[in-house]
PDB file of C-alpha atoms and ligand atoms in Angstrom:
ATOM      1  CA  UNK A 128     107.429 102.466 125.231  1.00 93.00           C
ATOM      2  CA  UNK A 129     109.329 100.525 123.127  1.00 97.00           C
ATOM      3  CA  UNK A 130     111.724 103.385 121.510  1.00 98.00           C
ATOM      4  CA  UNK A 131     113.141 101.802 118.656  1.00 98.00           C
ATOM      5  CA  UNK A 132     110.363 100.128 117.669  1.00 97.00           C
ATOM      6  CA  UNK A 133     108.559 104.058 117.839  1.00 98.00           C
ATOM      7  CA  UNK A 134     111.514 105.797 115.747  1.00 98.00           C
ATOM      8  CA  UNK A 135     111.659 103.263 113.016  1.00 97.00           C
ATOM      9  CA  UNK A 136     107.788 103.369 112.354  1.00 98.00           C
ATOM     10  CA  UNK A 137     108.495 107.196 112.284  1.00 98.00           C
ATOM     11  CA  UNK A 138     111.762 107.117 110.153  1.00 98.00           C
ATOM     12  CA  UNK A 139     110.769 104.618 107.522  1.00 98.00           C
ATOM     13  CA  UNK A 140     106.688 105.591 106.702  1.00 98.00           C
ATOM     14  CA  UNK A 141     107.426 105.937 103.513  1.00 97.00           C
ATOM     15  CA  UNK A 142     105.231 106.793 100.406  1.00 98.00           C
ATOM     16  CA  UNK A 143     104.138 103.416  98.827  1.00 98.00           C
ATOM     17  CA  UNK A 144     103.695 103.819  95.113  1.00 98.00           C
ATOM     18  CA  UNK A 145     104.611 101.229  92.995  1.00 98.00           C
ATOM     19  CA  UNK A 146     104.732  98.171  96.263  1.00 97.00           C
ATOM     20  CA  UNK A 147     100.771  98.855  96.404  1.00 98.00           C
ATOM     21  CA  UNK A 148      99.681  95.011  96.488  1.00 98.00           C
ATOM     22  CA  UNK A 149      96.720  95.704  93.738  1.00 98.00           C
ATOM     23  CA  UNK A 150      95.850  92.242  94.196  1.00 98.00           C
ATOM     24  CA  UNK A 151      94.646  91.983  97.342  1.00 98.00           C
ATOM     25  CA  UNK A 152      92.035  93.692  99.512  1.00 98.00           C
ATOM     26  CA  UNK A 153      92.135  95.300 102.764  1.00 98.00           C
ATOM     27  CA  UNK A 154      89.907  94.121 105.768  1.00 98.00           C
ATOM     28  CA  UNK A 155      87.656  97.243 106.503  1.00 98.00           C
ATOM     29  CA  UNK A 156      88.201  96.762 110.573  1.00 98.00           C
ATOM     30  CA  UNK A 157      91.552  97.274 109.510  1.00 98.00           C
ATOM     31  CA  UNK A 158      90.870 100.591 108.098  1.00 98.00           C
ATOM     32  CA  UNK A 159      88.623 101.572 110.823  1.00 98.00           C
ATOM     33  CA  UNK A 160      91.051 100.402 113.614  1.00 98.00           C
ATOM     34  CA  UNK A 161      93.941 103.164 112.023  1.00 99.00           C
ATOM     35  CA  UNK A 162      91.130 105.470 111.866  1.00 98.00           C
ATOM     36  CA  UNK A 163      90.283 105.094 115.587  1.00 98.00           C
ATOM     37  CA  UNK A 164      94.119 105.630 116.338  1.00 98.00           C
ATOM     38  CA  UNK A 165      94.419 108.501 113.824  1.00 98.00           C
ATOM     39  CA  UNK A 166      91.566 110.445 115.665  1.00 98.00           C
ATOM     40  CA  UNK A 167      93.840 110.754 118.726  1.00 98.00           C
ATOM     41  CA  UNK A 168      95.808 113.855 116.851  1.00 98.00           C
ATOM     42  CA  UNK A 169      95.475 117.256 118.252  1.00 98.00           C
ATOM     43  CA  UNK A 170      92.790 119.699 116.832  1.00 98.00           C
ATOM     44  CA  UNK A 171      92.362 123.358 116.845  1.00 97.00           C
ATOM     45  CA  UNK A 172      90.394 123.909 120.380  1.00 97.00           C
ATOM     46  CA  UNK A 173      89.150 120.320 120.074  1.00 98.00           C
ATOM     47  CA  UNK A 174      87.389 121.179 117.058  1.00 98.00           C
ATOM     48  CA  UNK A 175      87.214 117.464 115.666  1.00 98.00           C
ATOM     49  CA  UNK A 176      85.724 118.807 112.545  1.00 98.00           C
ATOM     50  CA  UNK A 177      87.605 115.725 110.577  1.00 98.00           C
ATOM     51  CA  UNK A 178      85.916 113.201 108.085  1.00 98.00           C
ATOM     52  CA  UNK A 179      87.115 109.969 106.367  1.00 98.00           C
ATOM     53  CA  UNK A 180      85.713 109.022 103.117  1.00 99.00           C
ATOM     54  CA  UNK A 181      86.602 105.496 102.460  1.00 99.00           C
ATOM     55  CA  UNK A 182      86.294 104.067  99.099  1.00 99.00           C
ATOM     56  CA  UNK A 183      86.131 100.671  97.787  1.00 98.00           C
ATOM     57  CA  UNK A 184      83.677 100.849  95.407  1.00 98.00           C
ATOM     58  CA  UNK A 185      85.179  99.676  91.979  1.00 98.00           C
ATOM     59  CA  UNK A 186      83.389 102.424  89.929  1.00 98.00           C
ATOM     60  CA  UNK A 187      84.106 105.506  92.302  1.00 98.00           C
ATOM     61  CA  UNK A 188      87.624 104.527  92.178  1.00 98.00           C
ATOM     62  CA  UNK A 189      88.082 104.527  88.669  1.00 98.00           C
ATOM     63  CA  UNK A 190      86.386 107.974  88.557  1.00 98.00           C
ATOM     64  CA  UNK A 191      88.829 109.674  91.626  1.00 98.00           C
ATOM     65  CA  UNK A 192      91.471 108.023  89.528  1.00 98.00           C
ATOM     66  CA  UNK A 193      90.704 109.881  86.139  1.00 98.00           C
ATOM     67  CA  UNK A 194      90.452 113.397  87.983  1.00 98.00           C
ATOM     68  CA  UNK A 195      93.758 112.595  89.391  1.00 98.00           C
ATOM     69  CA  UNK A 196      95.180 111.574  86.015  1.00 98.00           C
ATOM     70  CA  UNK A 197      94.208 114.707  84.256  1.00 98.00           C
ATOM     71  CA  UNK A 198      95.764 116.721  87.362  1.00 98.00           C
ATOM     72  CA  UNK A 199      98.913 114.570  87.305  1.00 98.00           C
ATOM     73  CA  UNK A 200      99.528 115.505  83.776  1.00 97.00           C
ATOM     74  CA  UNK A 201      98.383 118.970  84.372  1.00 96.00           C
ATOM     75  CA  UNK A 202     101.372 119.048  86.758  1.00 95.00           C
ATOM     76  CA  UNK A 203     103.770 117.384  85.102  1.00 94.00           C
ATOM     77  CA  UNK A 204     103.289 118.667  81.934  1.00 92.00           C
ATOM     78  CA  UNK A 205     104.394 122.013  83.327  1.00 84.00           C
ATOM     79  CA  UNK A 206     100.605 123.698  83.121  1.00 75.00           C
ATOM     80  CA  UNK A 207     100.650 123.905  86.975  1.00 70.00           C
ATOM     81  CA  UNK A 208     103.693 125.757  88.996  1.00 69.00           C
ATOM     82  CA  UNK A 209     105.278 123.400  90.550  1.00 67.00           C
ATOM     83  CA  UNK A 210     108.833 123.520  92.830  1.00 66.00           C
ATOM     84  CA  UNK A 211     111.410 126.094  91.609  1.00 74.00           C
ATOM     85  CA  UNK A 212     114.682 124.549  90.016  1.00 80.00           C
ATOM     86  CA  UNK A 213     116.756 122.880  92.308  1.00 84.00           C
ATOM     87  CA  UNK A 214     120.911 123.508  92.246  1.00 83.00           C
ATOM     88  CA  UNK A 215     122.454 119.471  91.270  1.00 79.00           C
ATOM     89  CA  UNK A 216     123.892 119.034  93.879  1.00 80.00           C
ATOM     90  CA  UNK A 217     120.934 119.574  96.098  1.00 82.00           C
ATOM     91  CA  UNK A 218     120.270 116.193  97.384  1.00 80.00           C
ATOM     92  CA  UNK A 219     116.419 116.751  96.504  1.00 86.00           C
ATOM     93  CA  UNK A 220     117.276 117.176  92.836  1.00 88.00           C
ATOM     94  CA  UNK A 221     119.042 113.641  92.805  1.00 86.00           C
ATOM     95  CA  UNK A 222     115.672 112.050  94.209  1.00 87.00           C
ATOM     96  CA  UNK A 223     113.265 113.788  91.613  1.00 90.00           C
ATOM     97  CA  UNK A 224     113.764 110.717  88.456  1.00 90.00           C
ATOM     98  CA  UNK A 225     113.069 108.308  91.262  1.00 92.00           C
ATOM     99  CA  UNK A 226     109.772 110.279  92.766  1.00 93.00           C
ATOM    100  CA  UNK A 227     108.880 110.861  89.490  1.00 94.00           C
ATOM    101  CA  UNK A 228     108.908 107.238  88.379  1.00 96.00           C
ATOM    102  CA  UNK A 229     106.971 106.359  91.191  1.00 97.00           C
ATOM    103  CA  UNK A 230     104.616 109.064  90.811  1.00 97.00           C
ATOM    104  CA  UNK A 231     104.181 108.189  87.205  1.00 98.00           C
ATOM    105  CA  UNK A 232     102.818 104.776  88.463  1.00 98.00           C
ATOM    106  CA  UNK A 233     100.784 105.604  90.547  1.00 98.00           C
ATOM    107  CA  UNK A 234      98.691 107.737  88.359  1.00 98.00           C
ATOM    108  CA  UNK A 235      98.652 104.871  85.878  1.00 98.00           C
ATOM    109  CA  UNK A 236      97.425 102.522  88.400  1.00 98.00           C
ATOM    110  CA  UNK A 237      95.575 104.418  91.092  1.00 98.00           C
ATOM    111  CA  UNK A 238      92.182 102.889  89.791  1.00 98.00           C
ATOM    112  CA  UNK A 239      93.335  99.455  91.055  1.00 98.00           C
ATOM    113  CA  UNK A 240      94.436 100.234  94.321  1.00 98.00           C
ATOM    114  CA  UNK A 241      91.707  97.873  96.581  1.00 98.00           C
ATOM    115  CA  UNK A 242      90.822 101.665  98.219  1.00 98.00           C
ATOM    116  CA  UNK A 243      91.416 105.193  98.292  1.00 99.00           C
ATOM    117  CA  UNK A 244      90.627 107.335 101.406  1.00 99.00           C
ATOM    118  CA  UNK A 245      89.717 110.985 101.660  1.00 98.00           C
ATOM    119  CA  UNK A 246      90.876 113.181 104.630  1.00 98.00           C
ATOM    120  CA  UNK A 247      88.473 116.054 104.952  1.00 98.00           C
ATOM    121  CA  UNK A 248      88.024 119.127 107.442  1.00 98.00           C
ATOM    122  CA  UNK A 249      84.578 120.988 108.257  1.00 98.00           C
ATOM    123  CA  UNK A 250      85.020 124.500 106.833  1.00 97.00           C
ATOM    124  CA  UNK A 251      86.467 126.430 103.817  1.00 98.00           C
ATOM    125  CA  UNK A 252      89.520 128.677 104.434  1.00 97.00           C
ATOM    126  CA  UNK A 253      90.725 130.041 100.634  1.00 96.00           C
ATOM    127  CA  UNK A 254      89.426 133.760 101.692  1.00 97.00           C
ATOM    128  CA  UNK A 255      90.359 133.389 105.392  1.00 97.00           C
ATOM    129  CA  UNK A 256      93.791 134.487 106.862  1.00 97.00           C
ATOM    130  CA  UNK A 257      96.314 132.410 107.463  1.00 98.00           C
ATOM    131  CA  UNK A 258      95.322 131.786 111.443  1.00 98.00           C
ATOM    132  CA  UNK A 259      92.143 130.167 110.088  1.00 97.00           C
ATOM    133  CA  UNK A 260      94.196 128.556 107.246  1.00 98.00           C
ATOM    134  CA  UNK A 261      96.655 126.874 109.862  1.00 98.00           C
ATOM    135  CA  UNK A 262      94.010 125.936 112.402  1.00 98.00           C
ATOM    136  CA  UNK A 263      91.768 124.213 109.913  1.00 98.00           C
ATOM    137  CA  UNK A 264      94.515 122.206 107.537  1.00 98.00           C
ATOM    138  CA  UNK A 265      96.700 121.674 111.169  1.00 98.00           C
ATOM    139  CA  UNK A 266      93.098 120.207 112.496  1.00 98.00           C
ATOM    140  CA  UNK A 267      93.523 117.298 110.030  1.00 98.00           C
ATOM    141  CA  UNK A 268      97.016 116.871 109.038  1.00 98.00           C
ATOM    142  CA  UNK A 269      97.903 114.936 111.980  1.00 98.00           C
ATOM    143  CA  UNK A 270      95.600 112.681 112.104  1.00 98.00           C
ATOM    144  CA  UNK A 271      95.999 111.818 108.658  1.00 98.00           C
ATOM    145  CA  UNK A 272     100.016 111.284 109.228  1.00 98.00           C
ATOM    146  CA  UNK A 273      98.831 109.307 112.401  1.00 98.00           C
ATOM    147  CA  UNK A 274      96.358 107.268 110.114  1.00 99.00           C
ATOM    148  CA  UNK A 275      99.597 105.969 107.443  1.00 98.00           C
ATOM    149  CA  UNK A 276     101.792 105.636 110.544  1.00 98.00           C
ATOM    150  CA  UNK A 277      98.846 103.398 112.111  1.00 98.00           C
ATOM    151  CA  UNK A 278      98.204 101.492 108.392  1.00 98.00           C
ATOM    152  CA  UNK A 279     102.295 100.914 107.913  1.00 97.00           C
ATOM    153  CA  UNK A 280     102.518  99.082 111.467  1.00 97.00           C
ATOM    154  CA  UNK A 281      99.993  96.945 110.324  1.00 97.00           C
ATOM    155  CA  UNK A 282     101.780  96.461 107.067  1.00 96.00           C
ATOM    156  CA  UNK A 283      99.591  98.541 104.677  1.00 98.00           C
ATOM    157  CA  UNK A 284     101.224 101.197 102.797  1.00 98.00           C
ATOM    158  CA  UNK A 285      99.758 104.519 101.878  1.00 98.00           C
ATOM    159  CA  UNK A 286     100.861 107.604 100.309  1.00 98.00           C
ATOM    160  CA  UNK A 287     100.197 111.104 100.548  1.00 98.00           C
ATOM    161  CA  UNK A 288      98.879 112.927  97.577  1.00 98.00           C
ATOM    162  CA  UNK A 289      96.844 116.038  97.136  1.00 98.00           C
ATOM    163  CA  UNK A 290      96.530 116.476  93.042  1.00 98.00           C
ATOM    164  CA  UNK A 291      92.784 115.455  92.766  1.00 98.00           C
ATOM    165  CA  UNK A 292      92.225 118.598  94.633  1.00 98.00           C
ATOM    166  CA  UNK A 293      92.408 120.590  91.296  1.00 98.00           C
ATOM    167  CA  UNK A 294      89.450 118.729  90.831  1.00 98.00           C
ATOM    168  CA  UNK A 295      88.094 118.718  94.107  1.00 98.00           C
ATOM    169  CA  UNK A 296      84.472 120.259  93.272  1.00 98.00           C
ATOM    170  CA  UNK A 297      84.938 116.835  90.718  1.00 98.00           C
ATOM    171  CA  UNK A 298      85.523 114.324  93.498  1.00 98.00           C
ATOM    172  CA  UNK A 299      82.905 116.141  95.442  1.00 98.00           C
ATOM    173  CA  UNK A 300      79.808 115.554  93.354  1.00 98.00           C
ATOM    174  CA  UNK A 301      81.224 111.869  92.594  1.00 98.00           C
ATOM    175  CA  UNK A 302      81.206 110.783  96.794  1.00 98.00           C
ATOM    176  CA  UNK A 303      78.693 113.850  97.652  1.00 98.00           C
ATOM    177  CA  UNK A 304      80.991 115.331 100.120  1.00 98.00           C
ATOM    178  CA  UNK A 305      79.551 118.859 100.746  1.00 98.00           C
ATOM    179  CA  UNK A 306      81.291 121.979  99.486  1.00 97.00           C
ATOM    180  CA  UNK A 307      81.083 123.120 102.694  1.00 97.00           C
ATOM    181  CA  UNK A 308      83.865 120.653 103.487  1.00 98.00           C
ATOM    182  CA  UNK A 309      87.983 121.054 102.440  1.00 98.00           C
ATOM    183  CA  UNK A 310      89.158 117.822 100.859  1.00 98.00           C
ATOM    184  CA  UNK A 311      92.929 117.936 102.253  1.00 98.00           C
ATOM    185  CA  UNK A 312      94.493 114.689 100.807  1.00 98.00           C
ATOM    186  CA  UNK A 313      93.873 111.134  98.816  1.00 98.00           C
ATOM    187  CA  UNK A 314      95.343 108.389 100.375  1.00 98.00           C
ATOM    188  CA  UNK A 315      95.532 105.439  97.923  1.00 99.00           C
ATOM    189  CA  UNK A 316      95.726 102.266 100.520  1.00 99.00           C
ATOM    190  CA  UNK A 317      97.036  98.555  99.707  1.00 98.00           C
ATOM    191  CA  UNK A 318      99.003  96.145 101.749  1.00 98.00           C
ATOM    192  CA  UNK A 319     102.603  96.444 100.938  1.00 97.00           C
ATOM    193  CA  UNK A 320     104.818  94.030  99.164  1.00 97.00           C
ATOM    194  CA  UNK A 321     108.448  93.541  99.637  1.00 94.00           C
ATOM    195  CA  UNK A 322     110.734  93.897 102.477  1.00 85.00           C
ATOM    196  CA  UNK A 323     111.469  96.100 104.859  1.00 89.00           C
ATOM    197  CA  UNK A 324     111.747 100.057 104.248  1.00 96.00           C
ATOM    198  CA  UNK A 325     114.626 102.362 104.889  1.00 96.00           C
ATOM    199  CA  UNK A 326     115.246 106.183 106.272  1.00 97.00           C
ATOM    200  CA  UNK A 327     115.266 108.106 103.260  1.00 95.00           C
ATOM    201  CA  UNK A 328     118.117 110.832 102.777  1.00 94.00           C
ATOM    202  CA  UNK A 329     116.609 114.085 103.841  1.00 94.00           C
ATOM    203  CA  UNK A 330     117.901 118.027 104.535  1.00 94.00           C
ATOM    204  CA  UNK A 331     119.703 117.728 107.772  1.00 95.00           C
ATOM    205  CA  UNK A 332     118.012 118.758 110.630  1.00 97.00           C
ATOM    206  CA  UNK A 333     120.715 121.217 112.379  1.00 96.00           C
ATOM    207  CA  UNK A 334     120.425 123.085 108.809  1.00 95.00           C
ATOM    208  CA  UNK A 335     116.799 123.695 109.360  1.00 97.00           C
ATOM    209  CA  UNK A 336     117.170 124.648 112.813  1.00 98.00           C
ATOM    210  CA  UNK A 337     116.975 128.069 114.576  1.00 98.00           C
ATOM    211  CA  UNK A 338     117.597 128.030 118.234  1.00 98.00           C
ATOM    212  CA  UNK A 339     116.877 131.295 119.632  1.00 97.00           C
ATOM    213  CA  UNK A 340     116.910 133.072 116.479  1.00 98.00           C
ATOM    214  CA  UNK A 341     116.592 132.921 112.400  1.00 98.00           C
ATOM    215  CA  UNK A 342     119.951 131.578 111.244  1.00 96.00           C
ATOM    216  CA  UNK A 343     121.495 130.847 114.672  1.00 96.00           C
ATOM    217  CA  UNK A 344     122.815 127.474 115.628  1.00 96.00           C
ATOM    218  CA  UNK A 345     122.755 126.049 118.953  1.00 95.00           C
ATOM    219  CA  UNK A 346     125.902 127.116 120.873  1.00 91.00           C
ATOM    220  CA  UNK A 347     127.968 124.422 122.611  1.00 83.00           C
TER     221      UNK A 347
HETATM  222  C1  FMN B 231     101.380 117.834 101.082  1.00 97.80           C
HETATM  223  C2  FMN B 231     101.871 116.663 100.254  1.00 97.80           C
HETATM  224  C3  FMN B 231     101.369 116.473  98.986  1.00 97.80           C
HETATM  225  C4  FMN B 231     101.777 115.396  98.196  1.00 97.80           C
HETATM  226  N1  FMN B 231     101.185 115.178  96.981  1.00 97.80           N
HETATM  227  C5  FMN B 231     101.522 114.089  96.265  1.00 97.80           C
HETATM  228  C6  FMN B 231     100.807 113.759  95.072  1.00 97.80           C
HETATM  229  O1  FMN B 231      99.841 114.426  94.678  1.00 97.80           O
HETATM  230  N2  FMN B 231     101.202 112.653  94.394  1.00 97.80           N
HETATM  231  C7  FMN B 231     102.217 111.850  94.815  1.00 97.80           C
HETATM  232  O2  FMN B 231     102.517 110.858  94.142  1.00 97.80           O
HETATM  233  N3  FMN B 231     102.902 112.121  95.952  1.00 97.80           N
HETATM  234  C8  FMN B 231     102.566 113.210  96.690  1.00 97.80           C
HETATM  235  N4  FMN B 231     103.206 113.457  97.880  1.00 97.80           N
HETATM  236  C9  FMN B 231     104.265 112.550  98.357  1.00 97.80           C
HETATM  237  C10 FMN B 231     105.644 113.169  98.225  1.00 97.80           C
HETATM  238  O3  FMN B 231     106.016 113.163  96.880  1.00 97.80           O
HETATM  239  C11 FMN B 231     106.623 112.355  99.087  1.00 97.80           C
HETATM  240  O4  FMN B 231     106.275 112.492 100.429  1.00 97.80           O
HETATM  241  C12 FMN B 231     108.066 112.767  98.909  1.00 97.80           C
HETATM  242  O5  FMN B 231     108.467 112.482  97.619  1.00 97.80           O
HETATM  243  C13 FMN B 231     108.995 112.073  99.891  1.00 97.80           C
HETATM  244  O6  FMN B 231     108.945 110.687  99.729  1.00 97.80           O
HETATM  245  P1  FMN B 231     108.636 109.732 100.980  1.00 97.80           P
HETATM  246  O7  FMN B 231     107.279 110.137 101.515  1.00 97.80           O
HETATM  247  O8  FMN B 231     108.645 108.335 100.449  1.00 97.80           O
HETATM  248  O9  FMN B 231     109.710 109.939 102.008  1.00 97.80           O
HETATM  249  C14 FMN B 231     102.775 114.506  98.688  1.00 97.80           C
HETATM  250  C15 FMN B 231     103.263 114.676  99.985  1.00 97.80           C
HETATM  251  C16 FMN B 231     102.811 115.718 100.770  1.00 97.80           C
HETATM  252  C17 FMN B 231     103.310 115.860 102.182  1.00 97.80           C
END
């Protein structure tokens, strides 16, 4: 395996907002090539309970895009909690304009991305415990991650966003997914413009690492 090649896909899958190319459409066999790779993720006693809903359909798209709309100014207009107040110097408070931006644009634009895809997982877990509630979301999670990771080596960006889920019954009705099935994220798709990506500055990793016990670093 080609290691470098392995831990820059990994380090620089980044959330594609405002390089979307809106102008240009994505070759389905691409979409269902990163879905046959993304279905190689682990699931909860080989459940496989995952679905895909792929849209492309001009008038579906606009419609996923106004339920996210109304969630993403839901959220940022304070009517939803959100993350509690970061200190200034917390590096994650310096990225927030930036995120924000980007998020901003992609709500304004999400209609014209060429497709949006739907991870879903068989099952409803809102009243079950959190055993059920890890087993079903961590029986579609990685596949999804595998799917952008899959998309991005073929130079198509994606991001991962979850807000249309205040609307999810919404979104339901529009694609007929059944309510017996937990919509887990939207992944607006587009070939990427631009250069190459970076690593993006992140928590360290030996700060949010236990060895042995809570709070204990690794001794030498
Ligand atoms: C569970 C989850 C939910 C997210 N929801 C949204 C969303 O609704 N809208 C959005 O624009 N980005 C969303 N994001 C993307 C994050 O904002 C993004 O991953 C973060 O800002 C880090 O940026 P990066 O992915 O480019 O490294 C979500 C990411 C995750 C993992």
């Amino acid at each position: 395996m080609d290691i470098a090649a392995a831990d820059e896909l990994l380090t620089t899958t980044r959330s594609v907002r405002k390089r979307l190319d809106l102008g240009r459409p994505v070759d389905p066999r691409l979409i269902e090539r990163a879905l046959e790779i993304a279905l190689q993720a682990p699931t909860g006693s080989n459940s496989q309970g995952w679905h895909f809903v792929v849209v492309t359909d001009a008038a579906k798209r606009a419609g996923l895009a106004r339920l996210y709309k109304r969630a993403f100014e839901l959220y940022t207009s304070g009517q939803i909690p959100g993350r509690a107040e970061l200190p200034p110097d917390d590096p994650r408070a310096a990225q927030l304009p930036r995120i924000l931006d980007s998020a901003t644009y992609l709500a304004q634009h999400l209609h014209e991305v060429p497709v949006h895809v739907i991870a879903c997982v068989e099952g409803r877990v809102e009243e079950a415990g959190t055993l059920a509630q890890a087993s079903v979301y961590g029986s579609i999670l990685p596949a999804v991650w595998s799917f952008m990771l899959a998309l991005r080596a073929r130079g198509v960006g994606s991001a991962w966003t979850t807000l249309h889920i205040m609307f999810e019954r919404d979104a339901g009705e529009l694609l007929g997914i059944p309510p017996t099935v937990t919509q887990t994220a939207l992944l607006p798709v587009a070939h990427y413009t631009g250069a190459a990506f970076k690593p993006a500055k992140r928590l360290l990793a030996p700060d949010r690492t236990h060895w042995n016990a809570w709070g204990k670093r690794r001794s030498a």
